[in-house]
PDB file of C-alpha atoms in Angstrom:
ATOM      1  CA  UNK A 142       0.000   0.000   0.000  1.00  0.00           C
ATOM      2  CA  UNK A 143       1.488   3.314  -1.045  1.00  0.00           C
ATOM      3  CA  UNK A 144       1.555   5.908   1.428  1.00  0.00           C
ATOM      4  CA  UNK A 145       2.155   9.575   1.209  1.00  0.00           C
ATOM      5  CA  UNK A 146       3.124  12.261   3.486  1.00  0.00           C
ATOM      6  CA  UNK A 147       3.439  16.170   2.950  1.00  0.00           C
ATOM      7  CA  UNK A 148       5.749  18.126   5.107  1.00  0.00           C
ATOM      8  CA  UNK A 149       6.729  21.560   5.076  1.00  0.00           C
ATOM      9  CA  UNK A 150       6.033  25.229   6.740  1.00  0.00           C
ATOM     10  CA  UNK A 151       2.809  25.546   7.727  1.00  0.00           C
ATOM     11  CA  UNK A 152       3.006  29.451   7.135  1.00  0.00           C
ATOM     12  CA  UNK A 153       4.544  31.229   4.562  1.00  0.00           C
ATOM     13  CA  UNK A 154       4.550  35.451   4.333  1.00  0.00           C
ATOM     14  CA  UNK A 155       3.334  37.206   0.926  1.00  0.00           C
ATOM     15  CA  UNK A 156       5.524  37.123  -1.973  1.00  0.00           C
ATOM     16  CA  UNK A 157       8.324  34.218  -0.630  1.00  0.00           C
ATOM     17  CA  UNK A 158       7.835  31.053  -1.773  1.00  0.00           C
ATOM     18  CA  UNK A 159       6.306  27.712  -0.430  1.00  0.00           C
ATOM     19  CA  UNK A 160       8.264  24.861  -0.234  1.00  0.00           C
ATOM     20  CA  UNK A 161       6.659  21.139   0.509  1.00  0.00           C
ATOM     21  CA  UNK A 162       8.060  17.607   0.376  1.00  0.00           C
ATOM     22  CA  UNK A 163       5.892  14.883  -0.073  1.00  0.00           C
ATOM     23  CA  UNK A 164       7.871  11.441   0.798  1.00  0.00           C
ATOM     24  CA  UNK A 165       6.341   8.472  -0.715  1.00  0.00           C
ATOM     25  CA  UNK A 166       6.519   4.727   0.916  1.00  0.00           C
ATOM     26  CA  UNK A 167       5.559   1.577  -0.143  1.00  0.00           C
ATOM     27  CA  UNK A 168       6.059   1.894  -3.608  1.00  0.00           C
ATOM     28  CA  UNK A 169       8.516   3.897  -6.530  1.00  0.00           C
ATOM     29  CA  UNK A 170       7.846   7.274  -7.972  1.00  0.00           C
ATOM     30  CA  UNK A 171       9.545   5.817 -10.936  1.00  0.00           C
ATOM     31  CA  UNK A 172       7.030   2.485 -10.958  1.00  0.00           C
ATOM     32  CA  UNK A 173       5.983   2.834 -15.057  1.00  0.00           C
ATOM     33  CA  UNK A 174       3.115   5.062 -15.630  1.00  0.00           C
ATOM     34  CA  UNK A 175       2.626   5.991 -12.509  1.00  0.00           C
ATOM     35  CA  UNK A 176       1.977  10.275 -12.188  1.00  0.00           C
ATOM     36  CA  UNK A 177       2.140  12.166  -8.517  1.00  0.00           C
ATOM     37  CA  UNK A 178       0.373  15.370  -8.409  1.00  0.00           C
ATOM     38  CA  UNK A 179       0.205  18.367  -6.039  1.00  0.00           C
ATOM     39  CA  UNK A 180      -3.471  19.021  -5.130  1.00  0.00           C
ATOM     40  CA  UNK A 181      -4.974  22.328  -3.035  1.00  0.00           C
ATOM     41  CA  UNK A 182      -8.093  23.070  -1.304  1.00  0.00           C
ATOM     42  CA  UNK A 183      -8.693  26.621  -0.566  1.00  0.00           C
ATOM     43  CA  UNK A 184     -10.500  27.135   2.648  1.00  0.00           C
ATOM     44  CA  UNK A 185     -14.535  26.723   1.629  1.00  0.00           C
ATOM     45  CA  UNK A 186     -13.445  26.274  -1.767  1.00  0.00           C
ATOM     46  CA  UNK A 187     -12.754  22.836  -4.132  1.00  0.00           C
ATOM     47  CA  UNK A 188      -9.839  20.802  -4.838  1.00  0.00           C
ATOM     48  CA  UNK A 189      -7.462  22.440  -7.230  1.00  0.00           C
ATOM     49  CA  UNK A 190      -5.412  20.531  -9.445  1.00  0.00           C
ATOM     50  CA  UNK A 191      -1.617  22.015  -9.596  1.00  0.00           C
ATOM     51  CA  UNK A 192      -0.054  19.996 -11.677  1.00  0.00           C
ATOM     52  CA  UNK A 193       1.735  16.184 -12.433  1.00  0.00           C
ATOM     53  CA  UNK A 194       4.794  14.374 -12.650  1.00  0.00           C
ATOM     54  CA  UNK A 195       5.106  11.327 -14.142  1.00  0.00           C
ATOM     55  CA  UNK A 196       7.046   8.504 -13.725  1.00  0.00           C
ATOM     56  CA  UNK A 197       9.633   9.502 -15.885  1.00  0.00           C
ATOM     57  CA  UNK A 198       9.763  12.999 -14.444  1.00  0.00           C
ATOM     58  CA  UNK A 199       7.681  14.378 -17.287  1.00  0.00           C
ATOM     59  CA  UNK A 200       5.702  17.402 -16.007  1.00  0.00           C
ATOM     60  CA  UNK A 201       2.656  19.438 -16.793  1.00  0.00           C
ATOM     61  CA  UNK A 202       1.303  22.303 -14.837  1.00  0.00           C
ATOM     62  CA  UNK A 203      -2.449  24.046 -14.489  1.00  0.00           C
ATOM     63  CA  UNK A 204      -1.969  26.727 -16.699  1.00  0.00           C
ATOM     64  CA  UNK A 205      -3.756  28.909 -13.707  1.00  0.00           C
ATOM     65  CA  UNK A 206      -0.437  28.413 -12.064  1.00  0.00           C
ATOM     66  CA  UNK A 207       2.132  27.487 -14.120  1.00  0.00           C
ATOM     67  CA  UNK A 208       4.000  30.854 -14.110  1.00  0.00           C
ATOM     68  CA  UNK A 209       4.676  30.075 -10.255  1.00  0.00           C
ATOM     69  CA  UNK A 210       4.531  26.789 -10.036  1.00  0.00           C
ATOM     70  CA  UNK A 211       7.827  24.295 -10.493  1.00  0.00           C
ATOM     71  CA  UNK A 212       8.047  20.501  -9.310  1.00  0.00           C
ATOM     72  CA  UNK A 213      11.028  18.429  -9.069  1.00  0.00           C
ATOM     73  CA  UNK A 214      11.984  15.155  -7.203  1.00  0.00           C
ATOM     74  CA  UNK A 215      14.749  12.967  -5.595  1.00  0.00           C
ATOM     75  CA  UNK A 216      14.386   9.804  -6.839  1.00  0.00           C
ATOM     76  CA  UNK A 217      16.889   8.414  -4.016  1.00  0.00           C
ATOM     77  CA  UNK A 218      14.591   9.204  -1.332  1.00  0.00           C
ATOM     78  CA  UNK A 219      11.510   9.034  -3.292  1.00  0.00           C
ATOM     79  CA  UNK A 220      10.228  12.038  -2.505  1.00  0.00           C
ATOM     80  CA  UNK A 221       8.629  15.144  -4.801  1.00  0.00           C
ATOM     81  CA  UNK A 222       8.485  18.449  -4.102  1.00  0.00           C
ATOM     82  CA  UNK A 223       6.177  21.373  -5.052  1.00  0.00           C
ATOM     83  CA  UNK A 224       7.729  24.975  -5.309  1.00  0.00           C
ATOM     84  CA  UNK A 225       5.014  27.933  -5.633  1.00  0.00           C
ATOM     85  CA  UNK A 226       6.599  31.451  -6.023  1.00  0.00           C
ATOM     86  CA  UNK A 227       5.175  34.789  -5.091  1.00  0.00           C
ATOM     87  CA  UNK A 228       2.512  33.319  -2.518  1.00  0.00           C
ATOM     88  CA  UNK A 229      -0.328  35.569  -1.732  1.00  0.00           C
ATOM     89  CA  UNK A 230      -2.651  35.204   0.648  1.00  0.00           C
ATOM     90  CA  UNK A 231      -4.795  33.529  -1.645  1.00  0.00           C
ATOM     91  CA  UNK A 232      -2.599  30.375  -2.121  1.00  0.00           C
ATOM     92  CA  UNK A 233      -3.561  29.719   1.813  1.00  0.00           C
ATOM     93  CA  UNK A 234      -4.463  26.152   1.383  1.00  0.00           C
ATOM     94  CA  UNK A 235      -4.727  22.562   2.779  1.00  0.00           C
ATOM     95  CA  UNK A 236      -2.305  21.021   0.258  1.00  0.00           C
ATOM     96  CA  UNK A 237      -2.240  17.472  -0.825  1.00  0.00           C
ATOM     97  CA  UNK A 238       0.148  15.002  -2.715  1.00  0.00           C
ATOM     98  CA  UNK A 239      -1.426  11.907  -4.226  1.00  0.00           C
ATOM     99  CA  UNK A 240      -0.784   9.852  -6.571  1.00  0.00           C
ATOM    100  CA  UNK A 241      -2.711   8.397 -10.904  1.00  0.00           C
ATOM    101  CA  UNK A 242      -1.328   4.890 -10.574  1.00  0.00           C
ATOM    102  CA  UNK A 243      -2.062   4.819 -15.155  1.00  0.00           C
ATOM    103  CA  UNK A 244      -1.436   8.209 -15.602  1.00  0.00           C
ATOM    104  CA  UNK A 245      -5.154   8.566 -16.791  1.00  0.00           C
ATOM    105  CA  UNK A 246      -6.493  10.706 -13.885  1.00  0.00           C
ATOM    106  CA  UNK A 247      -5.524  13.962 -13.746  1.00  0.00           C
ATOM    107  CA  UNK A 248      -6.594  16.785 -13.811  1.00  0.00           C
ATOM    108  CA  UNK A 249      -9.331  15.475 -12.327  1.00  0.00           C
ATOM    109  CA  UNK A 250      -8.773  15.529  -8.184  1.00  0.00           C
ATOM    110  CA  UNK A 251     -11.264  12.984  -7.549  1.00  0.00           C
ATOM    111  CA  UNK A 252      -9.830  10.362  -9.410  1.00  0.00           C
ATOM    112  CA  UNK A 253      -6.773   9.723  -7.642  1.00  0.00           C
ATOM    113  CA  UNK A 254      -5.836   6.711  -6.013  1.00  0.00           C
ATOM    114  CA  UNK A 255      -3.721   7.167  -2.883  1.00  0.00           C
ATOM    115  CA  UNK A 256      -3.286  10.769  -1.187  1.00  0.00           C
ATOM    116  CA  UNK A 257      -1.391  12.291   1.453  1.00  0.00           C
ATOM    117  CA  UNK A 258      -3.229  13.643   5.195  1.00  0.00           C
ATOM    118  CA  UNK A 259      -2.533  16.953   3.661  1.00  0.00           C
ATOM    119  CA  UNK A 260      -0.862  20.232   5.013  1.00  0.00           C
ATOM    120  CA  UNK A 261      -2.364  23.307   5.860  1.00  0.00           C
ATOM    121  CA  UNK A 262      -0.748  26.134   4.464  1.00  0.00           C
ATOM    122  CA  UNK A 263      -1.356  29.859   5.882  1.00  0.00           C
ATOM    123  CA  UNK A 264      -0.287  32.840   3.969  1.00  0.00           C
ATOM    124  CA  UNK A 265       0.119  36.306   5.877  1.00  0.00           C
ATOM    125  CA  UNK A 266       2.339  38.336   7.162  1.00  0.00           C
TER     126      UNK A 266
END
């Protein structure tokens, strides 16, 4: 059973940047076909897709966010990472990792297999 767990700061002051790790066990990022996303959920708003990385490190982004947005990973520890410049206080979010096991799910939130216990995420000063 895959598991996966964010970590990071849990606030973040307008225009820096949010960092999070999300540290996957019981299973490889780089299993074939597999895609990990970054998901949000605004407070009293829906899930927002952010983007995906596949299992070849192949990457798309919401274009809503892709001018801020970067993603990269460390295969050794098998963990991903989400990078989201010039945070306002909008970006204040529960954020979530989880994980397509085909690659056929995103962008649609819903349809994801295995997700992290999220982390909120508070933007102010």
């Amino acid at each position: 059973q895959v598991q996966l767990q964010e970590s990071g700061p849990g606030l973040v002051k307008p225009s820096q940047t949010l960092s999070l790790t999300c540290t996957v066990s019981g299973g490889s990022m780089t299993t074939s076909y597999h895609a990990w996303s970054w998901i949000r959920q605004p407070p009293g708003k829906g899930l927002e897709w952010m983007g995906v990385m596949y299992y070849d490190g192949t990457t798309y982004y919401s274009p809503c966010l892709k001018s801020r947005t970067s993603f990269s990973r460390d295969t050794s520890k098998n963990q991903f990472s989400l990078q989201l410049n010039s945070v306002t206080p909008e970006d204040t979010a529960v954020y979530y990792c989880a994980r397509d096991h085909d690659g056929s799910r995103w962008p649609n939130p819903w349809e994801y297999d295995d997700w992290g216990q999220g982390t909120q995420v508070t933007v102010s000063s």
